[in-house]
CSV table of C-alpha atoms in Angstrom, one decimal:
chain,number,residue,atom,x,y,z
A,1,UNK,CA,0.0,0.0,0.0
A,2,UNK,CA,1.2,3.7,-0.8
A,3,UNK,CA,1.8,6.3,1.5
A,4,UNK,CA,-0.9,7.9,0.0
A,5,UNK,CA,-3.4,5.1,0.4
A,6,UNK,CA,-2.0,4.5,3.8
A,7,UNK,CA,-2.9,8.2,4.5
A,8,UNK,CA,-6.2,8.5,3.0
A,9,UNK,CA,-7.5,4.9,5.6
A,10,UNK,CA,-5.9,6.5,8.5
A,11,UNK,CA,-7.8,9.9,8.4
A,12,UNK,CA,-11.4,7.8,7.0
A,13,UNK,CA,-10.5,5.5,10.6
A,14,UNK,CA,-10.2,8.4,13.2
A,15,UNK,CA,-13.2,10.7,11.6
A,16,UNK,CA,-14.9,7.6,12.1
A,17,UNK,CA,-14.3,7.4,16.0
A,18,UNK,CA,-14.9,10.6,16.6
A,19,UNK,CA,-11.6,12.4,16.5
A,20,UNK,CA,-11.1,15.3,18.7
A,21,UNK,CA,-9.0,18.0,16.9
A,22,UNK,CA,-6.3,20.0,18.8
A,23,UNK,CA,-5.7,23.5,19.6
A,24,UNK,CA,-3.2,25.5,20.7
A,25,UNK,CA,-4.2,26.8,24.2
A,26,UNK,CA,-3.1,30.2,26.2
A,27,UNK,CA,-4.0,32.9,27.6
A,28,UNK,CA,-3.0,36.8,28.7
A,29,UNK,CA,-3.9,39.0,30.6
A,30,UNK,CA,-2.7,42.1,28.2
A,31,UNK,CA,-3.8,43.2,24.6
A,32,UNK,CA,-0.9,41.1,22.3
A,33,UNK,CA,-2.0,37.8,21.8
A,34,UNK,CA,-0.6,35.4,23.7
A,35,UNK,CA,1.7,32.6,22.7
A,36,UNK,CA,0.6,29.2,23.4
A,37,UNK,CA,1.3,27.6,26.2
A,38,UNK,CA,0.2,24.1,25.8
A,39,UNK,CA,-2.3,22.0,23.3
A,40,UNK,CA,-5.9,21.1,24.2
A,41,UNK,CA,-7.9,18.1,22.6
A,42,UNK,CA,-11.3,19.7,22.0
A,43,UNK,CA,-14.2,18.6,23.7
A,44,UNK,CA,-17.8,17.2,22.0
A,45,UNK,CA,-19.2,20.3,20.5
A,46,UNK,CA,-16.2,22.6,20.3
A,47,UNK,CA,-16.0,22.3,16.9
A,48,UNK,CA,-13.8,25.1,16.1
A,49,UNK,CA,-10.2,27.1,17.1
A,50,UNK,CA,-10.3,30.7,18.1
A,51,UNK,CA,-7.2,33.1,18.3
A,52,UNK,CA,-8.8,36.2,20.1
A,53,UNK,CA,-7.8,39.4,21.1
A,54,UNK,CA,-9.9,41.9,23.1
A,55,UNK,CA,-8.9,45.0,22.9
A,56,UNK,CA,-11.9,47.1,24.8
A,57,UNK,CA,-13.1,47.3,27.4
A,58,UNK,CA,-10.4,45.1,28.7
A,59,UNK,CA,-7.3,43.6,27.2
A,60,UNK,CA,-7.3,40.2,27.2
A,61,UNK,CA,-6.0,37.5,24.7
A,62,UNK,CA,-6.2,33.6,24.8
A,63,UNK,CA,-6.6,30.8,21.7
A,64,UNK,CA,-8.8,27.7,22.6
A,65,UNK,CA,-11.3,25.3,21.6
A,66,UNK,CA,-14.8,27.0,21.3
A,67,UNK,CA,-18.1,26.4,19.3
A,68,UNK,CA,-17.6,27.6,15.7
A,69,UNK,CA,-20.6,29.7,15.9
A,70,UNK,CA,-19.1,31.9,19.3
A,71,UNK,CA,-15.8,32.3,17.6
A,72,UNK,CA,-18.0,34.0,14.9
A,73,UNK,CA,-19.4,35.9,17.0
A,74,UNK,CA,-16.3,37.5,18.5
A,75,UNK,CA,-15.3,38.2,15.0
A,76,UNK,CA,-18.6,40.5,14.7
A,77,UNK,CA,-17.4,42.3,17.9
A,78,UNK,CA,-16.3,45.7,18.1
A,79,UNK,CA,-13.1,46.1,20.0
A,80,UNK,CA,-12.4,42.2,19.9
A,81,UNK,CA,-10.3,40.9,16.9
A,82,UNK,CA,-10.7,37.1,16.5
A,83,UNK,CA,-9.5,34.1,14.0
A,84,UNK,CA,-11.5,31.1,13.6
A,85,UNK,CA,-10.7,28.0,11.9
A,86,UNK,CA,-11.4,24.0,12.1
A,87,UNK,CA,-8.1,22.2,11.6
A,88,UNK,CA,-5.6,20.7,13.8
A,89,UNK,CA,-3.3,23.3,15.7
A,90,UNK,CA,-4.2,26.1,13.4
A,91,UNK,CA,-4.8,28.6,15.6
């Protein structure tokens, strides 16, 4: 079997048991965002990866797991400046 083929079986095997992606995890307590710290498998229903970085009221910054549809919602935000995405470690 190819590396290809091998490839293709292994990602159709863990979709199949429910894989959990990763995520780089962190956060800060001022306005640059932070640099991760560690890497979180993502829990049933956090679907997504957020990089966020809240600029008003407070500064705050911190990439985790999080529902795709929040991490849309902080993009929407005024003062908040946020990247979502779905992959493994892509935040």
């Amino acid at each position: 079997m190819n590396g290809h083929a091998k490839n293709k079986i292994n990602w159709t095997i863990a979709k199949d048991q429910n894989y959990t992606l990763r995520c780089n995890l962190c956060f800060s307590w001022y306005s640059e965002l932070c640099n991760p710290t560690s890497i979180q498998t993502c829990p049933v229903g956090q679907d997504a990866y957020g990089a966020v970085n809240l600029t008003r009221p407070v500064q705050r910054s911190f990439r985790q797991c999080m529902n795709m549809a929040v991490c849309r919602g902080f993009i929407t935000t005024p003062g908040v400046y946020a990247i979502c995405c779905s992959t493994d470690l892509c935040n």
